[in-house]
Coordinates of C-alpha atoms and ligand atoms in Angstrom, one line a residue:
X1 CA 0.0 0.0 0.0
X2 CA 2.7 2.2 0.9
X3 CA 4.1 2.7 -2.9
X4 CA -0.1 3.8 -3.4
X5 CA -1.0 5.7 0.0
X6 CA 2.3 8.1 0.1
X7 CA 2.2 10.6 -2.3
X8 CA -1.7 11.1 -3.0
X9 CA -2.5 11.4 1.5
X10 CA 1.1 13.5 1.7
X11 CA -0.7 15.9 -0.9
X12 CA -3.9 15.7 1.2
X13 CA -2.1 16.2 4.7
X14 CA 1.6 17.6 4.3
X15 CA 4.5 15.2 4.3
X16 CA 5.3 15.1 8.3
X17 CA 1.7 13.5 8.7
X18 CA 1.8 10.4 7.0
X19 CA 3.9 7.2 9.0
X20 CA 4.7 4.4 6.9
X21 CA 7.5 2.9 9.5
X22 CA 6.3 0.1 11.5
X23 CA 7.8 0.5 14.7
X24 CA 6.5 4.4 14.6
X25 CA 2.7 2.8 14.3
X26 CA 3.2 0.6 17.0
X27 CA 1.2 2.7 19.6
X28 CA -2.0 2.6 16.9
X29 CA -1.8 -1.2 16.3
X30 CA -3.7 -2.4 19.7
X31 CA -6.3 -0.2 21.9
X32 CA -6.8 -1.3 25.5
X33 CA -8.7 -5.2 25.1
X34 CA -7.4 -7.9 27.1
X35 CA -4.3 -9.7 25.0
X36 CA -6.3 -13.1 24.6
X37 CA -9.2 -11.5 22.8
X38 CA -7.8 -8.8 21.3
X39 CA -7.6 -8.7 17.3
X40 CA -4.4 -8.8 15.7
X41 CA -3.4 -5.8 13.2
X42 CA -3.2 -5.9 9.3
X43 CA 0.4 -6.0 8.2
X44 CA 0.3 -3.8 5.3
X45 CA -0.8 -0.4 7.2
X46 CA -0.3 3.7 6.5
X47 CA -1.0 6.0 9.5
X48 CA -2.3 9.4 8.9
X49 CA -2.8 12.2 10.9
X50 CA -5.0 15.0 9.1
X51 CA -5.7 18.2 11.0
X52 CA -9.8 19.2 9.8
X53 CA -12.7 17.8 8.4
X54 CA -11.8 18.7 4.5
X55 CA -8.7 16.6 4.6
X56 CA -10.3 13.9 6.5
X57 CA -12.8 14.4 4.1
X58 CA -10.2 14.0 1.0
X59 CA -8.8 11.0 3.0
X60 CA -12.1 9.0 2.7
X61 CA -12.9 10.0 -1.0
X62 CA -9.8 8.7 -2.3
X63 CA -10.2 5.3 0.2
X64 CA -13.6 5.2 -1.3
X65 CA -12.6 5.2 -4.6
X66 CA -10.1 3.1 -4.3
X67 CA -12.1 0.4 -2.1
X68 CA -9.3 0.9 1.1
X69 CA -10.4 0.6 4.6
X70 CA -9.6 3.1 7.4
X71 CA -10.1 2.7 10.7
X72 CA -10.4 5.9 12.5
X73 CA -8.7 6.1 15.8
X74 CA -9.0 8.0 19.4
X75 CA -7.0 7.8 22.1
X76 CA -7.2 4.2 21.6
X77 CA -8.5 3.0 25.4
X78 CA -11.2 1.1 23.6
X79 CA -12.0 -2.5 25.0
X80 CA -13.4 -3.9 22.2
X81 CA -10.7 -3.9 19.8
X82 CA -13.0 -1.0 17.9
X83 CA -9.5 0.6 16.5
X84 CA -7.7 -1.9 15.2
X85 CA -6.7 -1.8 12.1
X86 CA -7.9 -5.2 10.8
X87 CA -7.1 -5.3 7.2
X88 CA -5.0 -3.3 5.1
X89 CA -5.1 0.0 4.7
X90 CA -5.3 3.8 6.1
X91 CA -5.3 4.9 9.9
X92 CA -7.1 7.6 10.8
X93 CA -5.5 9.0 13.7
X94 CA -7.6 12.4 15.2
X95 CA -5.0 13.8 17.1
X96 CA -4.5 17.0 15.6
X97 CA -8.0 17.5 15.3
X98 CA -8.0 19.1 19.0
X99 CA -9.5 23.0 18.8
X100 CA -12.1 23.9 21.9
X101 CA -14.3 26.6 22.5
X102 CA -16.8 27.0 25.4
X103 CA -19.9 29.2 24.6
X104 CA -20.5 29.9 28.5
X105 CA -23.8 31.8 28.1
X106 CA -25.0 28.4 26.1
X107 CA -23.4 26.2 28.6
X108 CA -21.9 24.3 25.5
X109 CA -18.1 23.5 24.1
X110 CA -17.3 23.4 20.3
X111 CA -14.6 20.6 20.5
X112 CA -12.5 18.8 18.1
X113 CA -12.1 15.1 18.0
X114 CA -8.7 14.6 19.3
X115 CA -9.1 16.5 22.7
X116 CA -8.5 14.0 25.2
X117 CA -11.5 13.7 28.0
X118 CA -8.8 15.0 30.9
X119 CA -8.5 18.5 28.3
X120 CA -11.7 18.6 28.1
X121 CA -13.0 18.3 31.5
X122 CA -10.1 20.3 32.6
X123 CA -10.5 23.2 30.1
X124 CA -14.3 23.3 31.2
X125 CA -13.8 23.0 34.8
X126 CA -11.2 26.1 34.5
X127 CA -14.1 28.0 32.9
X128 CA -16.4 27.5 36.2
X129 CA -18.5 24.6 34.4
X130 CA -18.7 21.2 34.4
X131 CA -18.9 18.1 32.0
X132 CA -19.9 15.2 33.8
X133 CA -18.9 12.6 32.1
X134 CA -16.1 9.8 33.8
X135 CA -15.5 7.1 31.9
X136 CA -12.1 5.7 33.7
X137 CA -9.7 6.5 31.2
X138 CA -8.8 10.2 30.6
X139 CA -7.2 9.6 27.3
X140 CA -9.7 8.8 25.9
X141 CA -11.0 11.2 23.1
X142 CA -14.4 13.3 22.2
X143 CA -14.3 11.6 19.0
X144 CA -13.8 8.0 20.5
X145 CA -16.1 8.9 22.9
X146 CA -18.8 9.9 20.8
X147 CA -18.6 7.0 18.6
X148 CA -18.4 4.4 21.5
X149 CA -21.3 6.7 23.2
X150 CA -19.4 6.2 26.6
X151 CA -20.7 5.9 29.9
X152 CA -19.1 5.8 33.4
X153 CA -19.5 6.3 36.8
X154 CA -21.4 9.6 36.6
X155 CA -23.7 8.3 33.9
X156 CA -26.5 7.6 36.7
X157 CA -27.8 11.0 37.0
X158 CA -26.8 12.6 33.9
X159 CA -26.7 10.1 31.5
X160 CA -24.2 8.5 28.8
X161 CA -22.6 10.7 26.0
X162 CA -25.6 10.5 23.9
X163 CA -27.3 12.8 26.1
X164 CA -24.6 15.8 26.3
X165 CA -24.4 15.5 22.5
X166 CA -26.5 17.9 20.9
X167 CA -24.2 18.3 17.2
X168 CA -21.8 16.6 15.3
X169 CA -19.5 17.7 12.2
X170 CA -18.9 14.3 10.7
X171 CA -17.4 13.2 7.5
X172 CA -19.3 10.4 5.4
X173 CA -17.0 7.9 3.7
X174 CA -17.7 8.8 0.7
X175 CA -16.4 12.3 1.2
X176 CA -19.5 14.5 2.3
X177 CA -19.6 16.6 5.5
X178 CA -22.2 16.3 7.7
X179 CA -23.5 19.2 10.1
X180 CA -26.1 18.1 12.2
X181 CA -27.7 19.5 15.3
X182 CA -26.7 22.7 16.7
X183 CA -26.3 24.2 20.6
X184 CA -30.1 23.3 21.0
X185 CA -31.6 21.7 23.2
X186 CA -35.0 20.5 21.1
X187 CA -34.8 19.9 17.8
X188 CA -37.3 17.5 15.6
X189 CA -36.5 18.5 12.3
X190 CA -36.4 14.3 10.7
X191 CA -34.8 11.2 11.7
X192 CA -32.3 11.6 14.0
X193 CA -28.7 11.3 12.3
X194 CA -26.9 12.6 14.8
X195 CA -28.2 10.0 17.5
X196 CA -27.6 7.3 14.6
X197 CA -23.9 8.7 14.5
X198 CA -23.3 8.4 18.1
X199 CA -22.6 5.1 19.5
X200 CA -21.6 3.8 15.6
X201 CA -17.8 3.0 16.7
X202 CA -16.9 4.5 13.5
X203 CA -18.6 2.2 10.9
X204 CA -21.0 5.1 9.9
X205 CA -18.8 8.0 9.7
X206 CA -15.5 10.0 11.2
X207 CA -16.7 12.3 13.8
X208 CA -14.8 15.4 13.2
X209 CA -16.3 18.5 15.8
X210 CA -18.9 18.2 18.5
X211 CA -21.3 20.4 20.5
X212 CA -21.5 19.1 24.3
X213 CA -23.9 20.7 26.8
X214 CA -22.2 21.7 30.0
X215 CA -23.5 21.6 33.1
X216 CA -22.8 24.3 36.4
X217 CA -20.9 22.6 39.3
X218 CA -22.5 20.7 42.2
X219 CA -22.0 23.1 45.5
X220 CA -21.1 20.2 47.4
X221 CA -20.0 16.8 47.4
X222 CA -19.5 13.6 49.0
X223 CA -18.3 10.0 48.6
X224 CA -19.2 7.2 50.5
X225 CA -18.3 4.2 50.9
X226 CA -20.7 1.0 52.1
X227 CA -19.1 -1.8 53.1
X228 CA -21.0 -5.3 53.4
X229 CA -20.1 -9.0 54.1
X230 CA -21.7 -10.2 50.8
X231 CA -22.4 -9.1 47.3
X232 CA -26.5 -9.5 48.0
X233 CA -27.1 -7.4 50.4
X234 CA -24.9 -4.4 48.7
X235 CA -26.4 -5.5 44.9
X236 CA -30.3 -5.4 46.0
X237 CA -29.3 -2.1 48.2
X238 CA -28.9 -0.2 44.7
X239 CA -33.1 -0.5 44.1
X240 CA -33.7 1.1 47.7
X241 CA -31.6 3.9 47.4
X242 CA -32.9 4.7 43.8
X243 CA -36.0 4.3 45.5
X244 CA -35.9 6.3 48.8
X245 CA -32.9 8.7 48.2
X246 CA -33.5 9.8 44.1
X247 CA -30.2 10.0 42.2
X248 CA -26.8 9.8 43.6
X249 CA -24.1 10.8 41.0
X250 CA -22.5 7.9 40.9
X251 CA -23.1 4.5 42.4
X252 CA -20.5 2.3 41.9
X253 CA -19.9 -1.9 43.0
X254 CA -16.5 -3.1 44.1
X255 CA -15.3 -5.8 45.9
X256 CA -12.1 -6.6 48.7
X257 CA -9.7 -8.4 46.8
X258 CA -9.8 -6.4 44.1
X259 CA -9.7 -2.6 45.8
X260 CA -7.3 -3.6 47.5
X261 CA -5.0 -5.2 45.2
X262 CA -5.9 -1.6 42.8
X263 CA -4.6 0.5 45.4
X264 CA -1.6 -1.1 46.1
X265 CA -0.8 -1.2 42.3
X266 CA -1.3 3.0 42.4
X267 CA 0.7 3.0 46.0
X268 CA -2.4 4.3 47.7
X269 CA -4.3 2.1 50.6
X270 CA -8.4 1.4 50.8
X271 CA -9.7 2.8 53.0
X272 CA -12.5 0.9 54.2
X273 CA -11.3 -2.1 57.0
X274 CA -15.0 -4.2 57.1
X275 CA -16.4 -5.9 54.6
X276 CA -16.2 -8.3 51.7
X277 CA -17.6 -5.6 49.4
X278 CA -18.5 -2.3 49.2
X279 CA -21.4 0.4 47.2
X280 CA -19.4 3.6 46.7
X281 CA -21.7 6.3 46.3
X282 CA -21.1 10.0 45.3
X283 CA -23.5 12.7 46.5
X284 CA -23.9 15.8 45.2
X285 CA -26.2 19.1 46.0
X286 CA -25.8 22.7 46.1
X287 CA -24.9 22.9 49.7
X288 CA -22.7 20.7 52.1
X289 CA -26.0 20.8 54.3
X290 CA -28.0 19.0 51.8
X291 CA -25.1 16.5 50.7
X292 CA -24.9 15.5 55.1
X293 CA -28.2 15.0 55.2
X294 CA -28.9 13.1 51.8
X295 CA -25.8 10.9 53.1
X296 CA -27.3 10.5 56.3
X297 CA -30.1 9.0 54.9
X298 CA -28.9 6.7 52.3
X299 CA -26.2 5.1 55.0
X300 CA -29.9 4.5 57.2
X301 CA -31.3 3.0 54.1
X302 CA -28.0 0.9 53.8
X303 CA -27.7 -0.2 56.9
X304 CA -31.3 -1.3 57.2
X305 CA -29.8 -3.6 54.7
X306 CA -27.0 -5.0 56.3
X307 CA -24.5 -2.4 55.4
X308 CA -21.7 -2.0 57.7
X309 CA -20.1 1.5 59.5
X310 CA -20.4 3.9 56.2
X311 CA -16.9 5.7 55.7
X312 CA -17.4 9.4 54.7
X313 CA -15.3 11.2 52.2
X314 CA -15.0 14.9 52.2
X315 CA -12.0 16.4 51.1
X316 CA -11.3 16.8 47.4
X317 CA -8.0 14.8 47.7
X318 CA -9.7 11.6 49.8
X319 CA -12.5 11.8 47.1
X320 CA -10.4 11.9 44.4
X321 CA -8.2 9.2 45.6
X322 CA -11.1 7.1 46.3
X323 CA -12.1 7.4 42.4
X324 CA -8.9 6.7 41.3
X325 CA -9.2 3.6 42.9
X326 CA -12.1 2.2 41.8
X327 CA -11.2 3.9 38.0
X328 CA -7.8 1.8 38.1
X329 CA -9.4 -1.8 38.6
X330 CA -9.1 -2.6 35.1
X331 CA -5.4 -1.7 34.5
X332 CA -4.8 -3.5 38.4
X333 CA -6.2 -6.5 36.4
X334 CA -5.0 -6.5 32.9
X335 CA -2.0 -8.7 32.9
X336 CA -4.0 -11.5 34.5
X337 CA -7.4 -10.9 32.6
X338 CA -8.5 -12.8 29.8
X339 CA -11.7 -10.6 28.6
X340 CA -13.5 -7.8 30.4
X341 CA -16.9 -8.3 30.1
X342 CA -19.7 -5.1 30.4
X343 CA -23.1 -7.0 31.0
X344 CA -26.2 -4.6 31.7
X345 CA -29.4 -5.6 33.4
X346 CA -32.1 -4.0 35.0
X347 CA -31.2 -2.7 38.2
X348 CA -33.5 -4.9 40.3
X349 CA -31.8 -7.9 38.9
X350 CA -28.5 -7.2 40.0
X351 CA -28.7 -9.7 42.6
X352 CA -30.3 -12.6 40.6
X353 CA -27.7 -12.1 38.0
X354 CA -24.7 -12.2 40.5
X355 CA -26.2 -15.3 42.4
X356 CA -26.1 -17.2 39.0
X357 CA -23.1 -15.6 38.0
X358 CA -21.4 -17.6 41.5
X359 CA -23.1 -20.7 40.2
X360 CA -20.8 -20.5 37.2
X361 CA -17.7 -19.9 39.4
X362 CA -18.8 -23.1 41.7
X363 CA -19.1 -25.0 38.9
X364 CA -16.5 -24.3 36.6
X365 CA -14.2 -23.5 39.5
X366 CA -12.9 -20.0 38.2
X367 CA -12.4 -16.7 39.9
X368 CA -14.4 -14.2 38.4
X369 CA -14.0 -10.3 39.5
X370 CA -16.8 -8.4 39.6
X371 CA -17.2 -4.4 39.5
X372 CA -19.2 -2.2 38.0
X373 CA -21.5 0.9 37.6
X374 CA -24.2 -0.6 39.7
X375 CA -26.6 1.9 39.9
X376 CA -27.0 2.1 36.3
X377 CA -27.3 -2.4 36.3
X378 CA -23.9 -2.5 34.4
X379 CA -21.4 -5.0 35.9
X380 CA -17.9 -5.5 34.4
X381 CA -17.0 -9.6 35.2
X382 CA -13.3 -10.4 34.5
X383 CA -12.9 -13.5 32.8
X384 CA -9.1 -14.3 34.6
X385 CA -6.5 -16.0 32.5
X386 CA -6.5 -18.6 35.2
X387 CA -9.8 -19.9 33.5
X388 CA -7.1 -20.6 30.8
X389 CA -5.5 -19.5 27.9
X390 CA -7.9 -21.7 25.9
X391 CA -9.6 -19.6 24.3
X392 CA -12.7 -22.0 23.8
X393 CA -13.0 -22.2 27.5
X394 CA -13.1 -17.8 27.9
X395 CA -15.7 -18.3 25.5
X396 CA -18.3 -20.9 27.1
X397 CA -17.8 -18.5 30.0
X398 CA -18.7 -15.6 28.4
X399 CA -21.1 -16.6 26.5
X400 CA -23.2 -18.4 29.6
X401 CA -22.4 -15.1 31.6
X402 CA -24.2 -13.2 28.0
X403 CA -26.9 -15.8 28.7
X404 CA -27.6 -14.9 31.9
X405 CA -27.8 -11.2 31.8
X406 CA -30.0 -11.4 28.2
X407 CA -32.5 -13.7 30.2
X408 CA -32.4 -11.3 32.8
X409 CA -33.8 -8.8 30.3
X410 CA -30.0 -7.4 29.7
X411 CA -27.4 -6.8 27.1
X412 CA -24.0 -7.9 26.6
X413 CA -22.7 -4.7 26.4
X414 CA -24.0 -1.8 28.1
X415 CA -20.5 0.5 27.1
X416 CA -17.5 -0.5 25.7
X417 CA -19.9 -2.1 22.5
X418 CA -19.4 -4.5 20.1
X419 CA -15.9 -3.4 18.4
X420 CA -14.1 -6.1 16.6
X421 CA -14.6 -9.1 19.5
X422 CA -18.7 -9.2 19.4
X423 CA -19.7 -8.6 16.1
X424 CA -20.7 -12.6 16.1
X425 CA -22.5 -12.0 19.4
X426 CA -24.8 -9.5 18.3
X427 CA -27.6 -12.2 17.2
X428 CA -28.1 -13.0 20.7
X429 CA -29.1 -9.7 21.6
X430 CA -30.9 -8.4 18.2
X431 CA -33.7 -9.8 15.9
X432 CA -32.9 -10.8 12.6
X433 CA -35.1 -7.7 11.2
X434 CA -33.0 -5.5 13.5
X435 CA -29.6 -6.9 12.2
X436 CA -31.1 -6.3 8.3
X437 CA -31.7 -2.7 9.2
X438 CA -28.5 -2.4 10.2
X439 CA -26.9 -3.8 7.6
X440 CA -29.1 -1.9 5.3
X441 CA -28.2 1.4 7.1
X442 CA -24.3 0.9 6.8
X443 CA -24.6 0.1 3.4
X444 CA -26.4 3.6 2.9
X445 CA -23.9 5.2 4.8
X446 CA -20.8 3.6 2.9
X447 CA -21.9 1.9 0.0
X448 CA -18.2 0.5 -0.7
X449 CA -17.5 -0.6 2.4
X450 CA -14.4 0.9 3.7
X451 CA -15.2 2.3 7.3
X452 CA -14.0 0.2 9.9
X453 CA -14.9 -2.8 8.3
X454 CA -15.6 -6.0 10.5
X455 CA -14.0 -9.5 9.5
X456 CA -17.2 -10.7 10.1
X457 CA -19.7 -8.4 9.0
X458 CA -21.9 -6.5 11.3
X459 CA -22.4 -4.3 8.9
Ligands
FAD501 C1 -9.3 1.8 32.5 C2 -10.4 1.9 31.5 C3 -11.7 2.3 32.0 C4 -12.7 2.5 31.1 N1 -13.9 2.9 31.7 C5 -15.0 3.1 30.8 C6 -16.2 3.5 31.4 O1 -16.4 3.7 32.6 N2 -17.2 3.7 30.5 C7 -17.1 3.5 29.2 O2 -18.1 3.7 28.4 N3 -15.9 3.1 28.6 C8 -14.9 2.9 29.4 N4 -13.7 2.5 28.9 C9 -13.5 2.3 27.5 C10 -13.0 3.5 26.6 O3 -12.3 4.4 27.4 C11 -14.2 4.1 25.9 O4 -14.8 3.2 25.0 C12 -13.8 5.4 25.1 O5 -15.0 6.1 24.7 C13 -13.0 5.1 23.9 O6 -12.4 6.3 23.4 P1 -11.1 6.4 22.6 O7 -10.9 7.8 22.1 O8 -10.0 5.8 23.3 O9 -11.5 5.5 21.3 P2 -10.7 4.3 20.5 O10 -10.4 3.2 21.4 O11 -9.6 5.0 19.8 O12 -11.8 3.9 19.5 C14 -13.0 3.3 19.9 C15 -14.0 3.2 18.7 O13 -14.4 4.5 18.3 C16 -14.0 4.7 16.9 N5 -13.6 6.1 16.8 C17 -12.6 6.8 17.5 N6 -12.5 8.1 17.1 C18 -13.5 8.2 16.2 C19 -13.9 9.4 15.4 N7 -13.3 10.6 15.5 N8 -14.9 9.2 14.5 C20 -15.4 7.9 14.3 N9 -15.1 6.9 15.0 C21 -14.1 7.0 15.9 C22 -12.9 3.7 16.6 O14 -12.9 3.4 15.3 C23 -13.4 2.6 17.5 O15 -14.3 1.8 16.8 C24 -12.6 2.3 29.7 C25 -11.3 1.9 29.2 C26 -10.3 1.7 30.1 C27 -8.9 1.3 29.5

């Protein structure tokens, strides 16, 4: 491809922005997926890095035309393989693409594709706003995180990326740009594109600008954390304090072994010396006043089920450290994890789920982590590499935990989505008629083929 690729994207981009050299790619042949899972890369690749929507959109024309994939590419923390470049062809890296302006009387941000979440929330924090969203990796980008519709821990109370997203500057790949949307906050004029776009992990069309609604800053805050002896009585917790408290911003599910072993790996200690497991819940109101007395309350509806002595977080620093830790779990756990899984049911099944989940671990003898954003019925189980490196046997376990959370009226991915490592999953979860829309609506939006492709075709 090089001989090909060279001179026609050098005339698109400049010659500094094209990489032909192997070992200078290396950091865009993987994303963040467990080794055992993760697809391997094409060998025959070009990386290019162009800095606005015209060249991007003079990238895909000639890949069109010339029937080439490209794979676009964020910050590459993706745990689904979504980045990989699969087949030969063209890398799309965003980086350059990072400009940023925040419309404060809107309460919106104009922001490139390559600004990395931690610019982002830092840029808009600076400006006396706020932008929610915490998925745990800060390099992550807007683009990445548009197209993978990312969630987190905050997502309980305001929502996943879809619902800050209100336009998108996207390029199709056949050439056309795209301005949908606008810094409104209604708009019914049609279908919905821009939703369509979001949450497409870059098989539709290269996300080039956003418009993101901000929010002001909480007064107040607080973090809690529950401890309790077993996993039931903190999983069927999350329903009462939805119930009886309203929305937390965050609550999250972690457990001993794990927290413990995460905060060593970062240097830091847990804090919390009871219990097997733990809710950690952050509270947020306008005045410290309110957040004491919401807190007071949830630890009463905690403890009336079974929760232990409630630790109380205050200070920024404890907080932070606190979300550090339970952010980190994945990176405590990589080397020794064979797939991450990102099962979501409804809330009130939690603890049906996790009591069939421990039958599989009885049965099958494995160790099987479990954390999550439990407030919004998300769980991440860890498939360990223990369970072996057979890569059959990660797969009857992940496919019996899929089981369990679809028959529990669930998905098998409630975030990180299907990528390149469950595009043959996706006929548990969707009708055939569903799969033939889908189908039919990538082929409007690339006729040729050349976005992201799959191996196997979801698409
Ligand atoms: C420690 C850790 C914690 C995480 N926690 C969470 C979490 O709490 N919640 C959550 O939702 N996710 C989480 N993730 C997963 C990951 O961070 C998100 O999926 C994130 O949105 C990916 O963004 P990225 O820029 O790294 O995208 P990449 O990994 O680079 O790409 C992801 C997908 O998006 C596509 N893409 C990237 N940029 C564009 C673009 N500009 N236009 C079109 N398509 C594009 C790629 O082709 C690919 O299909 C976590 C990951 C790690 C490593």
């Amino acid at each position: 491809l090089e001989r090909l690729l060279v001179n026609p994207l050098e005339a698109i981009v400049g010659s500094g922005y094209v990489v032909t050299d192997r070992e200078k790619m290396q950091n865009y042949l993987a994303d963040e997926t467990a080794k055992i899972v993760r697809p391997k890369p094409a060998n025959d690749l070009v990386l290019v890095k162009p800095s606005n929507a015209r060249e991007v959109s003079e990238i895909l024309q000639f890949a069109s035309k010339h029937r080439i994939p490209v794979f676009p590419r964020g910050g590459g923390t993706g745990l689904a393989g979504g980045s990989i470049p699969t087949q030969d062809g063209i890398i799309l890296s965003m980086e350059r693409m990072n400009g940023l302006e925040i419309d404060t009387a809107n309460l919106m941000v104009v922001v490139e594709a390559g600004v990395t979440l931690e610019t982002l929330s830092n840029k808009v924090s600076q400006a006396g706003l706020f932008f929610p969203l915490h998925p745990g990796d800060q390099n992550a980008q807007v683009g990445g995180l548009v197209a993978t519709n990312a969630g987190g821990s905050r997502a309980l109370r305001y929502g996943v990326m879809r619902n800050y997203v209100k336009g998108i500057e996207a390029v199709l790949p056949t050439g056309e740009i795209l301005n949908l949307g606008g810094k409104l906050h209604k708009n019914n004029v049609g279908y919905d594109l821009l939703q369509l776009i979001i949450g497409s992990e870059g098989t539709l069309a290269v996300i080039t600008k956003v418009i993101l609604r901000l929010y002001a800053k909480s007064g107040a805050t607080a973090t809690l954390i529950l401890p309790y002896e077993n996993r039931h009585d903190a999983l069927s917790s999350v329903p009462k304090i939805l119930q009886q408290i309203g929305l937390p911003l965050a609550i999250e599910y972690v457990e001993k072994d794990v927290v413990e072993r995460t905060a060593r790996h970062l240097g830091e200690h847990w804090p919390a010396k009871s219990g097997n497991c733990y809710l950690i819940v952050i509270v947020a109101e306008e005045s410290r006043e309110q957040v004491l007395s919401q807190s007071t309350r949830l630890a009463e509806v905690c403890q009336q089920n079974r929760a232990l002595e409630p630790l109380y977080a205050e200070s920024k620093r404890d907080q932070d450290r606190i979300l550090a830790i339970r952010s980190s779990i994945y990176f405590a756990l990589k080397s020794e994890t064979a797939d991450i899984l990102d099962i979501t049911v409804p809330t009130a099944e939690l603890d049906n789920v996790i009591s069939l989940i421990e039958e599989i671990q009885k049965e099958a003898n494995v160790i099987l982590p479990i954390f999550g954003h439990a407030g919004d019925g998300n769980l991440h189980v860890h498939i360990m590499r223990d369970a072996g490196e057979d890569i059959n046997r990660v797969e009857i376990l992940r496919d019996r935990i899929y089981r369990i959370a679809i028959e529990a009226g669930g998905v098998i991915t409630g975030e990180h989505g299907v990528g390149k490592i469950r595009t043959g999953k996706l006929g548990m979860c969707l009708a055939g008629k569903e799969m033939e829309l889908m189908k039919s609506i990538k082929r409007i939006f690339d006729p040729n083929n050349v976005l992201n492709p799959r191996t196997k075709i979801l698409v």
